[in-house]
GROMACS .gro file of C-alpha atoms in nm:
model
  335
    1MET     CA    1   1.535   0.750   0.215
    2ALA     CA    2   1.395   0.521  -0.037
    3PHE     CA    3   1.355   0.520  -0.450
    4ARG     CA    4   1.168   0.408  -0.745
    5SER     CA    5   1.091   0.438  -1.060
    6VAL     CA    6   1.023   0.729  -1.265
    7THR     CA    7   0.770   0.555  -1.425
    8SER     CA    8   0.462   0.645  -1.235
    9VAL     CA    9   0.606   1.077  -1.168
   10GLN     CA   10   0.539   0.992  -1.562
   11ILE     CA   11   0.186   0.918  -1.542
   12ILE     CA   12   0.107   1.222  -1.262
   13VAL     CA   13   0.264   1.490  -1.522
   14ALA     CA   14   0.125   1.276  -1.781
   15TYR     CA   15  -0.229   1.363  -1.627
   16GLY     CA   16  -0.236   1.708  -1.483
   17ILE     CA   17  -0.095   1.852  -1.854
   18GLU     CA   18  -0.425   1.740  -1.976
   19GLN     CA   19  -0.592   1.868  -1.690
   20GLY     CA   20  -0.493   2.220  -1.837
   21VAL     CA   21  -0.180   2.247  -1.540
   22GLU     CA   22   0.152   2.372  -1.701
   23GLU     CA   23   0.425   2.094  -1.654
   24GLY     CA   24   0.671   2.287  -1.477
   25VAL     CA   25   0.401   2.413  -1.190
   26LEU     CA   26   0.349   2.037  -1.181
   27LEU     CA   27   0.750   1.937  -1.103
   28ASN     CA   28   0.798   2.271  -0.900
   29GLY     CA   29   1.005   2.243  -0.547
   30SER     CA   30   1.052   1.829  -0.653
   31GLY     CA   31   1.410   1.868  -0.830
   32LEU     CA   32   1.356   1.695  -1.103
   33THR     CA   33   1.382   1.838  -1.431
   34SER     CA   34   1.191   1.796  -1.776
   35GLU     CA   35   1.545   1.621  -1.896
   36GLN     CA   36   1.524   1.394  -1.533
   37LEU     CA   37   1.089   1.232  -1.647
   38ARG     CA   38   1.146   1.182  -1.996
   39ASP     CA   39   1.450   0.991  -1.922
   40HIS     CA   40   1.302   0.630  -1.788
   41ASP     CA   41   1.571   0.443  -1.617
   42GLN     CA   42   1.570   0.765  -1.368
   43LEU     CA   43   1.504   0.710  -1.024
   44VAL     CA   44   1.336   0.975  -0.784
   45GLU     CA   45   1.252   0.961  -0.405
   46ASP     CA   46   0.901   0.934  -0.289
   47LYS     CA   47   0.934   1.275  -0.178
   48GLN     CA   48   0.989   1.429  -0.495
   49GLU     CA   49   0.714   1.226  -0.617
   50LEU     CA   50   0.458   1.309  -0.336
   51GLN     CA   51   0.587   1.661  -0.420
   52ILE     CA   52   0.432   1.652  -0.751
   53LEU     CA   53   0.134   1.473  -0.629
   54ASN     CA   54   0.065   1.753  -0.379
   55ASN     CA   55   0.149   2.052  -0.690
   56LEU     CA   56  -0.140   1.847  -0.871
   57VAL     CA   57  -0.430   1.861  -0.556
   58GLN     CA   58  -0.410   2.213  -0.534
   59HIS     CA   59  -0.531   2.247  -0.912
   60THR     CA   60  -0.801   1.973  -0.848
   61SER     CA   61  -1.160   2.068  -0.693
   62SER     CA   62  -1.144   1.665  -0.605
   63PRO     CA   63  -0.872   1.490  -0.531
   64PHE     CA   64  -1.169   1.148  -0.478
   65THR     CA   65  -1.183   1.214  -0.860
   66ALA     CA   66  -0.828   1.313  -0.915
   67GLY     CA   67  -0.751   1.010  -0.721
   68VAL     CA   68  -0.998   0.780  -0.985
   69ALA     CA   69  -0.904   0.875  -1.254
   70LEU     CA   70  -0.473   0.887  -1.221
   71GLY     CA   71  -0.481   0.469  -1.115
   72SER     CA   72  -0.713   0.402  -1.391
   73ARG     CA   73  -0.389   0.485  -1.534
   74TYR     CA   74  -0.154   0.198  -1.407
   75HIS     CA   75  -0.148  -0.083  -1.629
   76LEU     CA   76   0.034  -0.425  -1.508
   77THR     CA   77   0.263  -0.328  -1.780
   78SER     CA   78   0.370   0.022  -1.521
   79TYR     CA   79   0.484  -0.210  -1.233
   80GLY     CA   80   0.769  -0.365  -1.507
   81ILE     CA   81   0.834  -0.710  -1.435
   82MET     CA   82   0.574  -0.750  -1.112
   83GLY     CA   83   0.357  -0.700  -1.412
   84TYR     CA   84   0.464  -1.024  -1.601
   85ALA     CA   85   0.478  -1.222  -1.152
   86LEU     CA   86   0.131  -1.140  -1.092
   87LEU     CA   87  -0.024  -1.238  -1.466
   88ALA     CA   88   0.150  -1.516  -1.461
   89SER     CA   89   0.041  -1.607  -1.114
   90SER     CA   90  -0.175  -1.956  -1.053
   91THR     CA   91  -0.440  -1.837  -0.795
   92ALA     CA   92  -0.530  -1.406  -0.717
   93ARG     CA   93  -0.416  -1.554  -0.366
   94LYS     CA   94  -0.055  -1.589  -0.505
   95ALA     CA   95  -0.058  -1.271  -0.708
   96ILE     CA   96  -0.182  -1.080  -0.346
   97GLU     CA   97   0.070  -1.261  -0.169
   98LEU     CA   98   0.376  -1.195  -0.451
   99GLY     CA   99   0.271  -0.867  -0.492
  100LEU     CA  100   0.250  -0.800  -0.073
  101ARG     CA  101   0.578  -0.947  -0.108
  102TYR     CA  102   0.718  -0.664  -0.353
  103LEU     CA  103   0.520  -0.369  -0.223
  104ASP     CA  104   0.827  -0.127  -0.252
  105LEU     CA  105   0.827  -0.296  -0.620
  106THR     CA  106   0.521  -0.106  -0.694
  107TYR     CA  107   0.451   0.349  -0.643
  108VAL     CA  108   0.165   0.240  -0.359
  109PHE     CA  109   0.271   0.478  -0.062
  110SER     CA  110  -0.043   0.331   0.170
  111GLN     CA  111   0.015  -0.065   0.374
  112ILE     CA  112  -0.217  -0.310   0.241
  113THR     CA  113  -0.299  -0.563   0.415
  114LEU     CA  114  -0.482  -0.944   0.313
  115SER     CA  115  -0.709  -1.024   0.705
  116GLN     CA  116  -0.991  -1.267   0.754
  117LEU     CA  117  -1.307  -1.040   0.878
  118ASN     CA  118  -1.557  -1.263   0.983
  119ASP     CA  119  -1.653  -1.536   0.683
  120ASP     CA  120  -1.432  -1.250   0.442
  121ILE     CA  121  -1.126  -1.182   0.396
  122ALA     CA  122  -1.033  -0.859   0.213
  123LEU     CA  123  -0.715  -0.650   0.127
  124THR     CA  124  -0.737  -0.325   0.356
  125PHE     CA  125  -0.551   0.036   0.279
  126LEU     CA  126  -0.382   0.246   0.538
  127CYS     CA  127  -0.269   0.550   0.417
  128ASP     CA  128  -0.088   0.845   0.644
  129VAL     CA  129  -0.068   1.095   0.497
  130PRO     CA  130  -0.254   1.412   0.556
  131GLY     CA  131  -0.545   1.644   0.428
  132GLU     CA  132  -0.655   1.626   0.034
  133LEU     CA  133  -0.298   1.428  -0.032
  134GLY     CA  134  -0.369   1.183   0.103
  135GLU     CA  135  -0.704   1.151  -0.012
  136LEU     CA  136  -0.618   1.146  -0.360
  137VAL     CA  137  -0.303   0.914  -0.273
  138LEU     CA  138  -0.508   0.650  -0.135
  139VAL     CA  139  -0.819   0.636  -0.401
  140ARG     CA  140  -0.505   0.594  -0.668
  141ASP     CA  141  -0.347   0.314  -0.524
  142MET     CA  142  -0.713   0.121  -0.452
  143VAL     CA  143  -0.825   0.197  -0.818
  144GLY     CA  144  -0.475   0.077  -0.954
  145ALA     CA  145  -0.554  -0.206  -0.780
  146ALA     CA  146  -0.813  -0.209  -0.833
  147MET     CA  147  -0.711  -0.226  -1.211
  148ILE     CA  148  -0.517  -0.456  -1.185
  149GLN     CA  149  -0.710  -0.741  -1.047
  150ARG     CA  150  -0.916  -0.629  -1.336
  151GLU     CA  151  -0.639  -0.710  -1.587
  152VAL     CA  152  -0.512  -1.016  -1.389
  153PHE     CA  153  -0.852  -1.201  -1.402
  154GLU     CA  154  -0.977  -1.084  -1.745
  155HIS     CA  155  -1.309  -1.050  -1.723
  156LYS     CA  156  -1.565  -0.868  -1.595
  157ASP     CA  157  -1.838  -0.838  -1.327
  158LEU     CA  158  -1.604  -1.064  -1.015
  159PRO     CA  159  -1.834  -1.049  -0.699
  160ILE     CA  160  -1.607  -0.796  -0.545
  161THR     CA  161  -1.666  -0.472  -0.379
  162LEU     CA  162  -1.418  -0.193  -0.383
  163GLN     CA  163  -1.555   0.019  -0.061
  164PHE     CA  164  -1.431   0.357   0.047
  165THR     CA  165  -1.486   0.493   0.384
  166ALA     CA  166  -1.603   0.860   0.276
  167ALA     CA  167  -1.908   0.997   0.177
  168PRO     CA  168  -1.982   0.945  -0.250
  169PRO     CA  169  -1.839   1.320  -0.384
  170ALA     CA  170  -2.079   1.500  -0.569
  171HIS     CA  171  -2.096   1.488  -0.960
  172LEU     CA  172  -1.932   1.149  -0.953
  173SER     CA  173  -2.082   0.858  -1.144
  174ILE     CA  174  -2.006   0.519  -0.964
  175ALA     CA  175  -2.139   0.356  -1.217
  176ASP     CA  176  -1.872   0.546  -1.463
  177ILE     CA  177  -1.633   0.378  -1.207
  178GLU     CA  178  -1.824   0.029  -1.176
  179GLN     CA  179  -1.739   0.022  -1.615
  180THR     CA  180  -1.382   0.127  -1.594
  181LEU     CA  181  -1.279  -0.128  -1.314
  182GLY     CA  182  -1.550  -0.428  -1.317
  183VAL     CA  183  -1.596  -0.412  -0.910
  184ASN     CA  184  -1.909  -0.299  -0.754
  185ILE     CA  185  -1.802  -0.013  -0.564
  186ARG     CA  186  -1.967   0.088  -0.141
  187PHE     CA  187  -1.913   0.437   0.021
  188ASN     CA  188  -1.971   0.540   0.382
  189ALA     CA  189  -1.765   0.161   0.472
  190ASP     CA  190  -1.601   0.015   0.739
  191TYR     CA  191  -1.275   0.072   0.568
  192ASN     CA  192  -1.083   0.087   0.256
  193GLY     CA  193  -1.044  -0.139   0.078
  194PHE     CA  194  -1.122  -0.495  -0.089
  195ALA     CA  195  -1.431  -0.690  -0.011
  196HIS     CA  196  -1.562  -0.981  -0.054
  197LEU     CA  197  -1.246  -1.174  -0.227
  198ALA     CA  198  -1.287  -1.528  -0.035
  199PRO     CA  199  -1.436  -1.744  -0.260
  200LEU     CA  200  -1.190  -1.517  -0.546
  201LEU     CA  201  -0.868  -1.660  -0.403
  202ASP     CA  202  -0.783  -1.978  -0.508
  203LEU     CA  203  -0.963  -1.971  -0.878
  204PRO     CA  204  -0.687  -2.057  -1.151
  205LEU     CA  205  -0.597  -1.749  -1.331
  206ILE     CA  206  -0.618  -1.747  -1.756
  207LYS     CA  207  -0.261  -1.637  -1.800
  208ALA     CA  208  -0.100  -1.878  -1.536
  209ASN     CA  209   0.278  -2.005  -1.617
  210GLU     CA  210   0.470  -2.179  -1.389
  211ALA     CA  211   0.741  -2.169  -1.511
  212THR     CA  212   0.712  -1.768  -1.631
  213ALA     CA  213   0.670  -1.717  -1.281
  214ARG     CA  214   0.912  -1.823  -1.091
  215LEU     CA  215   1.188  -1.657  -1.339
  216CYS     CA  216   0.974  -1.305  -1.306
  217GLU     CA  217   0.963  -1.377  -0.902
  218ALA     CA  218   1.381  -1.445  -0.918
  219GLN     CA  219   1.427  -1.056  -1.054
  220CYS     CA  220   1.164  -0.891  -0.799
  221SER     CA  221   1.350  -1.052  -0.556
  222GLN     CA  222   1.683  -0.883  -0.739
  223LEU     CA  223   1.509  -0.654  -0.771
  224LEU     CA  224   1.431  -0.536  -0.399
  225GLN     CA  225   1.763  -0.707  -0.238
  226GLN     CA  226   1.924  -0.353  -0.509
  227LYS     CA  227   1.673  -0.131  -0.371
  228GLN     CA  228   1.678  -0.218   0.011
  229ASN     CA  229   2.031  -0.122  -0.056
  230TRP     CA  230   1.874   0.238  -0.030
  231LYS     CA  231   1.686   0.256   0.222
  232PRO     CA  232   1.685   0.264   0.594
  233VAL     CA  233   1.714  -0.024   0.821
  234ALA     CA  234   1.414   0.074   1.017
  235LYS     CA  235   1.114   0.035   0.674
  236LEU     CA  236   1.340  -0.295   0.571
  237VAL     CA  237   1.272  -0.437   0.940
  238LYS     CA  238   0.904  -0.253   0.930
  239ASP     CA  239   0.874  -0.451   0.543
  240THR     CA  240   0.971  -0.767   0.663
  241LEU     CA  241   0.751  -0.793   0.989
  242VAL     CA  242   0.398  -0.709   0.749
  243HIS     CA  243   0.591  -1.007   0.539
  244LEU     CA  244   0.669  -1.216   0.769
  245GLY     CA  245   0.366  -1.176   1.055
  246LEU     CA  246   0.410  -0.951   1.339
  247THR     CA  247   0.494  -1.284   1.586
  248ALA     CA  248   0.770  -1.286   1.433
  249SER     CA  249   1.086  -1.237   1.658
  250MET     CA  250   1.402  -1.011   1.602
  251GLU     CA  251   1.634  -1.316   1.534
  252ASP     CA  252   1.371  -1.394   1.257
  253ILE     CA  253   1.408  -1.021   1.083
  254ALA     CA  254   1.778  -1.074   1.151
  255ALA     CA  255   1.812  -1.404   0.917
  256HIS     CA  256   1.592  -1.309   0.669
  257LEU     CA  257   1.847  -0.922   0.619
  258ALA     CA  258   2.059  -1.171   0.585
  259ARG     CA  259   2.255  -0.962   0.951
  260THR     CA  260   2.327  -1.084   1.283
  261THR     CA  261   2.098  -0.918   1.515
  262ARG     CA  262   2.379  -0.762   1.712
  263THR     CA  263   2.407  -0.593   1.369
  264LEU     CA  264   2.047  -0.494   1.328
  265HIS     CA  265   2.057  -0.377   1.719
  266ARG     CA  266   2.335  -0.148   1.648
  267GLN     CA  267   2.182  -0.032   1.234
  268LEU     CA  268   1.877   0.036   1.409
  269LYS     CA  269   2.010   0.233   1.759
  270GLN     CA  270   2.211   0.474   1.509
  271GLU     CA  271   1.882   0.539   1.302
  272GLN     CA  272   1.778   0.656   1.669
  273THR     CA  273   1.476   0.348   1.671
  274SER     CA  274   1.473   0.025   1.836
  275TRP     CA  275   1.353  -0.336   1.758
  276ARG     CA  276   1.049  -0.271   2.013
  277GLN     CA  277   0.991   0.034   1.856
  278VAL     CA  278   0.965  -0.023   1.553
  279ARG     CA  279   0.774  -0.363   1.563
  280ASP     CA  280   0.550  -0.138   1.744
  281ASP     CA  281   0.504   0.133   1.535
  282VAL     CA  282   0.398  -0.162   1.277
  283ARG     CA  283   0.143  -0.316   1.574
  284VAL     CA  284   0.035   0.017   1.587
  285GLY     CA  285  -0.058   0.140   1.175
  286ILE     CA  286  -0.228  -0.208   1.132
  287ALA     CA  287  -0.478  -0.167   1.425
  288GLU     CA  288  -0.551   0.156   1.289
  289ALA     CA  289  -0.694  -0.009   0.974
  290LEU     CA  290  -0.855  -0.318   1.241
  291LEU     CA  291  -0.949  -0.024   1.497
  292LEU     CA  292  -1.155   0.068   1.119
  293THR     CA  293  -1.395  -0.257   1.116
  294PRO     CA  294  -1.620  -0.378   1.352
  295MET     CA  295  -1.409  -0.646   1.425
  296HIS     CA  296  -1.390  -0.666   1.857
  297LEU     CA  297  -1.079  -0.528   2.054
  298ASP     CA  298  -0.983  -0.876   2.246
  299GLU     CA  299  -0.938  -1.051   1.882
  300ILE     CA  300  -0.783  -0.710   1.705
  301ALA     CA  301  -0.514  -0.791   1.974
  302GLU     CA  302  -0.472  -1.165   1.935
  303ARG     CA  303  -0.410  -1.128   1.531
  304LEU     CA  304  -0.178  -0.791   1.613
  305GLY     CA  305   0.059  -1.085   1.872
  306TYR     CA  306   0.032  -0.960   2.167
  307SER     CA  307  -0.092  -1.219   2.476
  308ASN     CA  308  -0.428  -1.013   2.605
  309GLY     CA  309  -0.696  -0.709   2.530
  310ALA     CA  310  -0.485  -0.531   2.800
  311ASN     CA  311  -0.185  -0.520   2.652
  312PHE     CA  312  -0.296  -0.396   2.316
  313SER     CA  313  -0.476  -0.141   2.484
  314HIS     CA  314  -0.181   0.026   2.697
  315SER     CA  315   0.086   0.014   2.424
  316PHE     CA  316  -0.192   0.166   2.138
  317LYS     CA  317  -0.249   0.432   2.431
  318ARG     CA  318   0.200   0.474   2.388
  319CYS     CA  319   0.181   0.556   2.107
  320LYS     CA  320  -0.121   0.718   2.030
  321ASN     CA  321  -0.216   0.878   2.408
  322MET     CA  322  -0.561   0.723   2.305
  323THR     CA  323  -0.693   0.397   2.409
  324PRO     CA  324  -0.862   0.165   2.088
  325SER     CA  325  -1.162   0.265   2.179
  326GLN     CA  326  -1.123   0.654   2.207
  327TYR     CA  327  -0.968   0.582   1.902
  328ARG     CA  328  -1.301   0.363   1.687
  329LYS     CA  329  -1.495   0.654   1.811
  330GLN     CA  330  -1.256   0.918   1.780
  331THR     CA  331  -1.269   0.808   1.354
  332LYS     CA  332  -1.627   0.724   1.377
  333LYS     CA  333  -1.689   1.081   1.480
  334LEU     CA  334  -1.432   1.234   1.203
  335GLY     CA  335  -1.644   1.004   0.940
   0.00000   0.00000   0.00000
């Protein structure tokens, strides 16, 4: 069970009402009341927000368009103290690293990874929510991130491409979206995410302030620690692996979470999983995103910490019941 601020749900419901959907219809099945919705200190479960988003999907003709409209409503102020921490970061690289480190303080459901792809650096998004709901969630998360970069850089027409693997929806004004987000939009791409980041990562940000950044990050760290007390241990381990890197050992993870390896092993066992299973889940999740790119299988294997391509293929097949090559062909057919 994971919790988040009610702010995101407030944004979703406000948008839905503007589209003619009644508040009661949007809240149906979520367990949230109108009173709780208006309580700014209210915490909601992830599944409650997903239920409300699913209710919205049932009343929209285009999940993609709804995702764009929703994502454009998430401003830096929507993220509380984390928004100020991003704004005060010295460079875009520092801001992205901070954002990924404290991703659990945001409203995204997507897995986000900063990756080196050939001569470019990309920020890739992978959402495992199925169907039209997953499409809306993915687009919302990506557009929300685009709004952050626009406010952090404070100028338009950056040489950044926001790209989607999907085809362009009918009746969608790409020019209007590009104007709103200040990025180039591309469809039918190899992966979902931001491309052409390399030249911008180390540029100084306009409102950089080291003292403010340190103070805000300390508060983010405190908030994250509070939130971790509510999360399953397996989820904590997955998040820490993404943060520390896939070469991190169980000892590294345990030390980061301030517990012994024996305690961590016991806690994972209580959740009917294991260190190996959790690590494989993280590797496979990142592998799925990388297999959408032209990257060679041996290179993906190396990046995921496997000794060779054969070990990577064996592990991937054990989790997905197909080889990486078969998965890549299947996703191309579906795209």
